[in-house]
Amino acid sequence: MIEYKHYDKSYEDEVLKVFTESFVNYPLFWGVFEERFKSETELRSFYDRLMTGIFRATIRKDECYLGIEDGKVRGIVIIEKPSDKPVGFWDYAVSGMGGIIARIGLRDTIKFMEMSDKTEIVVKSIPEPRWHLYFLAVDPKCQKRGIGSSAIQDFLIPLVKSNGGKLITVTTNAEKNVAFYINNGFTLVKEETLECNAKSIGNWTFRMDL
């Protein structure tokens, strides 16, 4: 039985491990920079630092919940509520992204952040108050057990409804996730292709009306 609780910093090391492992090879975080590094080891080191910065910056503004089973973190749900302020450059700057800037340069860092912002343009154009599922991560060792679907059906939807919410949105840059979200009750709003550093990234936007 998985129980969800607010993020507790005492779990940080385990949470960062699950978070980074869950998004290995994810097109937006991995593919954009893949050709910038001479070895897989260098790429992985950069990626781990990038994901740590993204996680810490995001939870400065958004709600983070941990799915705990037998004392272990199995899932992570990060949600932007309608009242939350956007994650901005300062949030990244104070969350360990200085090393990222030093490695790839300020210009490419800004390009990446602009690219990330573009993935949310369709969502942000929706006029209704929305709860945005920013990240859903499941420990790779525990995938294929229905943890992701349960996080949506048994935790996220009841949470939003109990707070009077009527709309959940989510985006993904991985085509393999499209069927997952549709199977869990989301409707595809838009499919598009975005460009960053001469790399094409797919982007799918979904909504679920409650």
PDB file of N, CA and C in Angstrom, residues 149-210:
ATOM      1  N   SER A 149      -0.410   5.036 -12.458  1.00  0.00           N
ATOM      2  CA  SER A 149      -1.869   5.151 -12.619  1.00  0.00           C
ATOM      3  C   SER A 149      -2.544   5.377 -11.278  1.00  0.00           C
ATOM      4  N   SER A 150      -2.084   4.672 -10.249  1.00  0.00           N
ATOM      5  CA  SER A 150      -2.657   4.844  -8.917  1.00  0.00           C
ATOM      6  C   SER A 150      -2.402   6.245  -8.383  1.00  0.00           C
ATOM      7  N   ALA A 151      -1.219   6.811  -8.697  1.00  0.00           N
ATOM      8  CA  ALA A 151      -0.916   8.170  -8.252  1.00  0.00           C
ATOM      9  C   ALA A 151      -1.927   9.161  -8.820  1.00  0.00           C
ATOM     10  N   ILE A 152      -2.357   8.930 -10.042  1.00  0.00           N
ATOM     11  CA  ILE A 152      -3.351   9.803 -10.667  1.00  0.00           C
ATOM     12  C   ILE A 152      -4.750   9.518 -10.129  1.00  0.00           C
ATOM     13  N   GLN A 153      -5.143   8.249 -10.176  1.00  0.00           N
ATOM     14  CA  GLN A 153      -6.525   7.887  -9.849  1.00  0.00           C
ATOM     15  C   GLN A 153      -6.824   7.946  -8.348  1.00  0.00           C
ATOM     16  N   ASP A 154      -5.898   7.487  -7.550  1.00  0.00           N
ATOM     17  CA  ASP A 154      -6.166   7.347  -6.108  1.00  0.00           C
ATOM     18  C   ASP A 154      -5.638   8.493  -5.269  1.00  0.00           C
ATOM     19  N   PHE A 155      -4.733   9.294  -5.839  1.00  0.00           N
ATOM     20  CA  PHE A 155      -4.186  10.413  -5.071  1.00  0.00           C
ATOM     21  C   PHE A 155      -4.480  11.768  -5.711  1.00  0.00           C
ATOM     22  N   LEU A 156      -4.033  11.961  -6.957  1.00  0.00           N
ATOM     23  CA  LEU A 156      -4.125  13.282  -7.576  1.00  0.00           C
ATOM     24  C   LEU A 156      -5.570  13.729  -7.782  1.00  0.00           C
ATOM     25  N   ILE A 157      -6.378  12.895  -8.403  1.00  0.00           N
ATOM     26  CA  ILE A 157      -7.765  13.294  -8.679  1.00  0.00           C
ATOM     27  C   ILE A 157      -8.527  13.590  -7.379  1.00  0.00           C
ATOM     28  N   PRO A 158      -8.460  12.702  -6.366  1.00  0.00           N
ATOM     29  CA  PRO A 158      -9.137  13.040  -5.104  1.00  0.00           C
ATOM     30  C   PRO A 158      -8.602  14.318  -4.457  1.00  0.00           C
ATOM     31  N   LEU A 159      -7.281  14.540  -4.545  1.00  0.00           N
ATOM     32  CA  LEU A 159      -6.696  15.755  -3.973  1.00  0.00           C
ATOM     33  C   LEU A 159      -7.268  16.997  -4.635  1.00  0.00           C
ATOM     34  N   VAL A 160      -7.302  16.997  -5.954  1.00  0.00           N
ATOM     35  CA  VAL A 160      -7.804  18.163  -6.683  1.00  0.00           C
ATOM     36  C   VAL A 160      -9.287  18.377  -6.393  1.00  0.00           C
ATOM     37  N   LYS A 161     -10.070  17.316  -6.428  1.00  0.00           N
ATOM     38  CA  LYS A 161     -11.504  17.435  -6.168  1.00  0.00           C
ATOM     39  C   LYS A 161     -11.777  17.948  -4.765  1.00  0.00           C
ATOM     40  N   SER A 162     -11.000  17.466  -3.788  1.00  0.00           N
ATOM     41  CA  SER A 162     -11.224  17.891  -2.397  1.00  0.00           C
ATOM     42  C   SER A 162     -10.905  19.358  -2.187  1.00  0.00           C
ATOM     43  N   ASN A 163     -10.148  19.953  -3.110  1.00  0.00           N
ATOM     44  CA  ASN A 163      -9.819  21.378  -3.042  1.00  0.00           C
ATOM     45  C   ASN A 163     -10.646  22.204  -4.026  1.00  0.00           C
ATOM     46  N   GLY A 164     -11.700  21.594  -4.550  1.00  0.00           N
ATOM     47  CA  GLY A 164     -12.594  22.311  -5.443  1.00  0.00           C
ATOM     48  C   GLY A 164     -12.106  22.456  -6.865  1.00  0.00           C
ATOM     49  N   GLY A 165     -11.032  21.763  -7.217  1.00  0.00           N
ATOM     50  CA  GLY A 165     -10.492  21.852  -8.574  1.00  0.00           C
ATOM     51  C   GLY A 165     -11.333  21.094  -9.576  1.00  0.00           C
ATOM     52  N   LYS A 166     -11.367  21.592 -10.782  1.00  0.00           N
ATOM     53  CA  LYS A 166     -12.168  20.970 -11.835  1.00  0.00           C
ATOM     54  C   LYS A 166     -11.363  20.652 -13.095  1.00  0.00           C
ATOM     55  N   LEU A 167     -10.064  20.965 -13.079  1.00  0.00           N
ATOM     56  CA  LEU A 167      -9.246  20.746 -14.272  1.00  0.00           C
ATOM     57  C   LEU A 167      -7.814  20.382 -13.877  1.00  0.00           C
ATOM     58  N   ILE A 168      -7.324  19.298 -14.481  1.00  0.00           N
ATOM     59  CA  ILE A 168      -5.922  18.905 -14.325  1.00  0.00           C
ATOM     60  C   ILE A 168      -5.282  18.918 -15.708  1.00  0.00           C
ATOM     61  N   THR A 169      -4.086  19.493 -15.814  1.00  0.00           N
ATOM     62  CA  THR A 169      -3.349  19.478 -17.075  1.00  0.00           C
ATOM     63  C   THR A 169      -2.010  18.790 -16.881  1.00  0.00           C
ATOM     64  N   VAL A 170      -1.433  18.339 -17.986  1.00  0.00           N
ATOM     65  CA  VAL A 170      -0.104  17.730 -17.947  1.00  0.00           C
ATOM     66  C   VAL A 170       0.483  17.799 -19.346  1.00  0.00           C
ATOM     67  N   THR A 171       1.808  17.904 -19.429  1.00  0.00           N
ATOM     68  CA  THR A 171       2.491  17.805 -20.715  1.00  0.00           C
ATOM     69  C   THR A 171       3.549  16.717 -20.622  1.00  0.00           C
ATOM     70  N   THR A 172       3.904  16.164 -21.770  1.00  0.00           N
ATOM     71  CA  THR A 172       4.998  15.200 -21.827  1.00  0.00           C
ATOM     72  C   THR A 172       5.773  15.410 -23.110  1.00  0.00           C
ATOM     73  N   ASN A 173       7.052  15.096 -23.062  1.00  0.00           N
ATOM     74  CA  ASN A 173       7.897  15.171 -24.256  1.00  0.00           C
ATOM     75  C   ASN A 173       8.286  13.790 -24.745  1.00  0.00           C
ATOM     76  N   ALA A 174       7.720  12.758 -24.129  1.00  0.00           N
ATOM     77  CA  ALA A 174       8.016  11.379 -24.516  1.00  0.00           C
ATOM     78  C   ALA A 174       6.766  10.733 -25.115  1.00  0.00           C
ATOM     79  N   GLU A 175       6.862  10.311 -26.354  1.00  0.00           N
ATOM     80  CA  GLU A 175       5.693   9.741 -27.032  1.00  0.00           C
ATOM     81  C   GLU A 175       5.157   8.500 -26.316  1.00  0.00           C
ATOM     82  N   LYS A 176       6.060   7.765 -25.648  1.00  0.00           N
ATOM     83  CA  LYS A 176       5.626   6.546 -24.953  1.00  0.00           C
ATOM     84  C   LYS A 176       4.648   6.850 -23.825  1.00  0.00           C
ATOM     85  N   ASN A 177       4.610   8.101 -23.354  1.00  0.00           N
ATOM     86  CA  ASN A 177       3.712   8.464 -22.261  1.00  0.00           C
ATOM     87  C   ASN A 177       2.313   8.846 -22.727  1.00  0.00           C
ATOM     88  N   VAL A 178       2.145   9.033 -24.029  1.00  0.00           N
ATOM     89  CA  VAL A 178       0.858   9.498 -24.551  1.00  0.00           C
ATOM     90  C   VAL A 178      -0.265   8.526 -24.200  1.00  0.00           C
ATOM     91  N   ALA A 179      -0.063   7.244 -24.475  1.00  0.00           N
ATOM     92  CA  ALA A 179      -1.099   6.248 -24.186  1.00  0.00           C
ATOM     93  C   ALA A 179      -1.381   6.172 -22.688  1.00  0.00           C
ATOM     94  N   PHE A 180      -0.341   6.324 -21.871  1.00  0.00           N
ATOM     95  CA  PHE A 180      -0.518   6.268 -20.421  1.00  0.00           C
ATOM     96  C   PHE A 180      -1.502   7.330 -19.954  1.00  0.00           C
ATOM     97  N   TYR A 181      -1.318   8.571 -20.395  1.00  0.00           N
ATOM     98  CA  TYR A 181      -2.203   9.635 -19.942  1.00  0.00           C
ATOM     99  C   TYR A 181      -3.613   9.488 -20.502  1.00  0.00           C
ATOM    100  N   ILE A 182      -3.734   9.067 -21.742  1.00  0.00           N
ATOM    101  CA  ILE A 182      -5.062   8.842 -22.311  1.00  0.00           C
ATOM    102  C   ILE A 182      -5.779   7.726 -21.554  1.00  0.00           C
ATOM    103  N   ASN A 183      -5.066   6.670 -21.247  1.00  0.00           N
ATOM    104  CA  ASN A 183      -5.660   5.553 -20.510  1.00  0.00           C
ATOM    105  C   ASN A 183      -6.076   5.945 -19.096  1.00  0.00           C
ATOM    106  N   ASN A 184      -5.491   7.031 -18.588  1.00  0.00           N
ATOM    107  CA  ASN A 184      -5.838   7.482 -17.242  1.00  0.00           C
ATOM    108  C   ASN A 184      -6.812   8.653 -17.241  1.00  0.00           C
ATOM    109  N   GLY A 185      -7.480   8.867 -18.367  1.00  0.00           N
ATOM    110  CA  GLY A 185      -8.585   9.812 -18.401  1.00  0.00           C
ATOM    111  C   GLY A 185      -8.280  11.191 -18.936  1.00  0.00           C
ATOM    112  N   PHE A 186      -7.057  11.413 -19.416  1.00  0.00           N
ATOM    113  CA  PHE A 186      -6.715  12.709 -20.000  1.00  0.00           C
ATOM    114  C   PHE A 186      -7.104  12.746 -21.474  1.00  0.00           C
ATOM    115  N   THR A 187      -7.397  13.941 -21.964  1.00  0.00           N
ATOM    116  CA  THR A 187      -7.703  14.172 -23.369  1.00  0.00           C
ATOM    117  C   THR A 187      -6.563  14.956 -24.002  1.00  0.00           C
ATOM    118  N   LEU A 188      -6.100  14.500 -25.161  1.00  0.00           N
ATOM    119  CA  LEU A 188      -5.017  15.200 -25.856  1.00  0.00           C
ATOM    120  C   LEU A 188      -5.537  16.525 -26.411  1.00  0.00           C
ATOM    121  N   VAL A 189      -4.871  17.613 -26.007  1.00  0.00           N
ATOM    122  CA  VAL A 189      -5.249  18.951 -26.454  1.00  0.00           C
ATOM    123  C   VAL A 189      -4.460  19.348 -27.697  1.00  0.00           C
ATOM    124  N   LYS A 190      -3.139  19.083 -27.665  1.00  0.00           N
ATOM    125  CA  LYS A 190      -2.305  19.478 -28.806  1.00  0.00           C
ATOM    126  C   LYS A 190      -1.048  18.633 -28.858  1.00  0.00           C
ATOM    127  N   GLU A 191      -0.659  18.269 -30.066  1.00  0.00           N
ATOM    128  CA  GLU A 191       0.622  17.612 -30.328  1.00  0.00           C
ATOM    129  C   GLU A 191       1.450  18.551 -31.196  1.00  0.00           C
ATOM    130  N   GLU A 192       2.712  18.782 -30.814  1.00  0.00           N
ATOM    131  CA  GLU A 192       3.543  19.715 -31.570  1.00  0.00           C
ATOM    132  C   GLU A 192       5.004  19.285 -31.497  1.00  0.00           C
ATOM    133  N   THR A 193       5.831  19.934 -32.310  1.00  0.00           N
ATOM    134  CA  THR A 193       7.269  19.694 -32.302  1.00  0.00           C
ATOM    135  C   THR A 193       7.972  21.007 -32.002  1.00  0.00           C
ATOM    136  N   LEU A 194       8.866  20.986 -31.016  1.00  0.00           N
ATOM    137  CA  LEU A 194       9.612  22.169 -30.622  1.00  0.00           C
ATOM    138  C   LEU A 194      11.082  21.984 -30.990  1.00  0.00           C
ATOM    139  N   GLU A 195      11.798  23.099 -31.166  1.00  0.00           N
ATOM    140  CA  GLU A 195      13.200  23.047 -31.560  1.00  0.00           C
ATOM    141  C   GLU A 195      14.084  23.672 -30.488  1.00  0.00           C
ATOM    142  N   CYS A 196      15.209  23.014 -30.183  1.00  0.00           N
ATOM    143  CA  CYS A 196      16.184  23.569 -29.252  1.00  0.00           C
ATOM    144  C   CYS A 196      17.562  23.018 -29.592  1.00  0.00           C
ATOM    145  N   ASN A 197      18.525  23.910 -29.821  1.00  0.00           N
ATOM    146  CA  ASN A 197      19.885  23.489 -30.171  1.00  0.00           C
ATOM    147  C   ASN A 197      19.895  22.501 -31.337  1.00  0.00           C
ATOM    148  N   ALA A 198      19.105  22.813 -32.358  1.00  0.00           N
ATOM    149  CA  ALA A 198      19.006  21.985 -33.569  1.00  0.00           C
ATOM    150  C   ALA A 198      18.442  20.596 -33.289  1.00  0.00           C
ATOM    151  N   LYS A 199      17.784  20.442 -32.159  1.00  0.00           N
ATOM    152  CA  LYS A 199      17.141  19.171 -31.811  1.00  0.00           C
ATOM    153  C   LYS A 199      15.630  19.364 -31.821  1.00  0.00           C
ATOM    154  N   SER A 200      14.923  18.387 -32.370  1.00  0.00           N
ATOM    155  CA  SER A 200      13.464  18.425 -32.395  1.00  0.00           C
ATOM    156  C   SER A 200      12.928  17.613 -31.220  1.00  0.00           C
ATOM    157  N   ILE A 201      12.025  18.217 -30.463  1.00  0.00           N
ATOM    158  CA  ILE A 201      11.447  17.576 -29.295  1.00  0.00           C
ATOM    159  C   ILE A 201       9.931  17.544 -29.446  1.00  0.00           C
ATOM    160  N   GLY A 202       9.338  16.375 -29.322  1.00  0.00           N
ATOM    161  CA  GLY A 202       7.890  16.282 -29.356  1.00  0.00           C
ATOM    162  C   GLY A 202       7.291  16.832 -28.078  1.00  0.00           C
ATOM    163  N   ASN A 203       6.092  17.379 -28.185  1.00  0.00           N
ATOM    164  CA  ASN A 203       5.429  17.934 -27.003  1.00  0.00           C
ATOM    165  C   ASN A 203       3.937  17.655 -27.094  1.00  0.00           C
ATOM    166  N   TRP A 204       3.409  16.988 -26.071  1.00  0.00           N
ATOM    167  CA  TRP A 204       1.989  16.627 -26.029  1.00  0.00           C
ATOM    168  C   TRP A 204       1.362  17.262 -24.804  1.00  0.00           C
ATOM    169  N   THR A 205       0.256  17.966 -25.000  1.00  0.00           N
ATOM    170  CA  THR A 205      -0.457  18.635 -23.913  1.00  0.00           C
ATOM    171  C   THR A 205      -1.806  17.950 -23.698  1.00  0.00           C
ATOM    172  N   PHE A 206      -2.134  17.689 -22.424  1.00  0.00           N
ATOM    173  CA  PHE A 206      -3.374  16.994 -22.079  1.00  0.00           C
ATOM    174  C   PHE A 206      -4.154  17.777 -21.036  1.00  0.00           C
ATOM    175  N   ARG A 207      -5.455  17.497 -20.970  1.00  0.00           N
ATOM    176  CA  ARG A 207      -6.293  18.032 -19.909  1.00  0.00           C
ATOM    177  C   ARG A 207      -7.271  16.960 -19.444  1.00  0.00           C
ATOM    178  N   MET A 208      -7.672  17.054 -18.178  1.00  0.00           N
ATOM    179  CA  MET A 208      -8.697  16.186 -17.633  1.00  0.00           C
ATOM    180  C   MET A 208      -9.709  17.074 -16.912  1.00  0.00           C
ATOM    181  N   ASP A 209     -10.942  17.053 -17.384  1.00  0.00           N
ATOM    182  CA  ASP A 209     -12.009  17.826 -16.741  1.00  0.00           C
ATOM    183  C   ASP A 209     -12.709  16.949 -15.714  1.00  0.00           C
ATOM    184  N   LEU A 210     -12.805  17.438 -14.499  1.00  0.00           N
ATOM    185  CA  LEU A 210     -13.373  16.663 -13.397  1.00  0.00           C
ATOM    186  C   LEU A 210     -14.840  17.022 -13.149  1.00  0.00           C
TER     187      LEU A 210
END
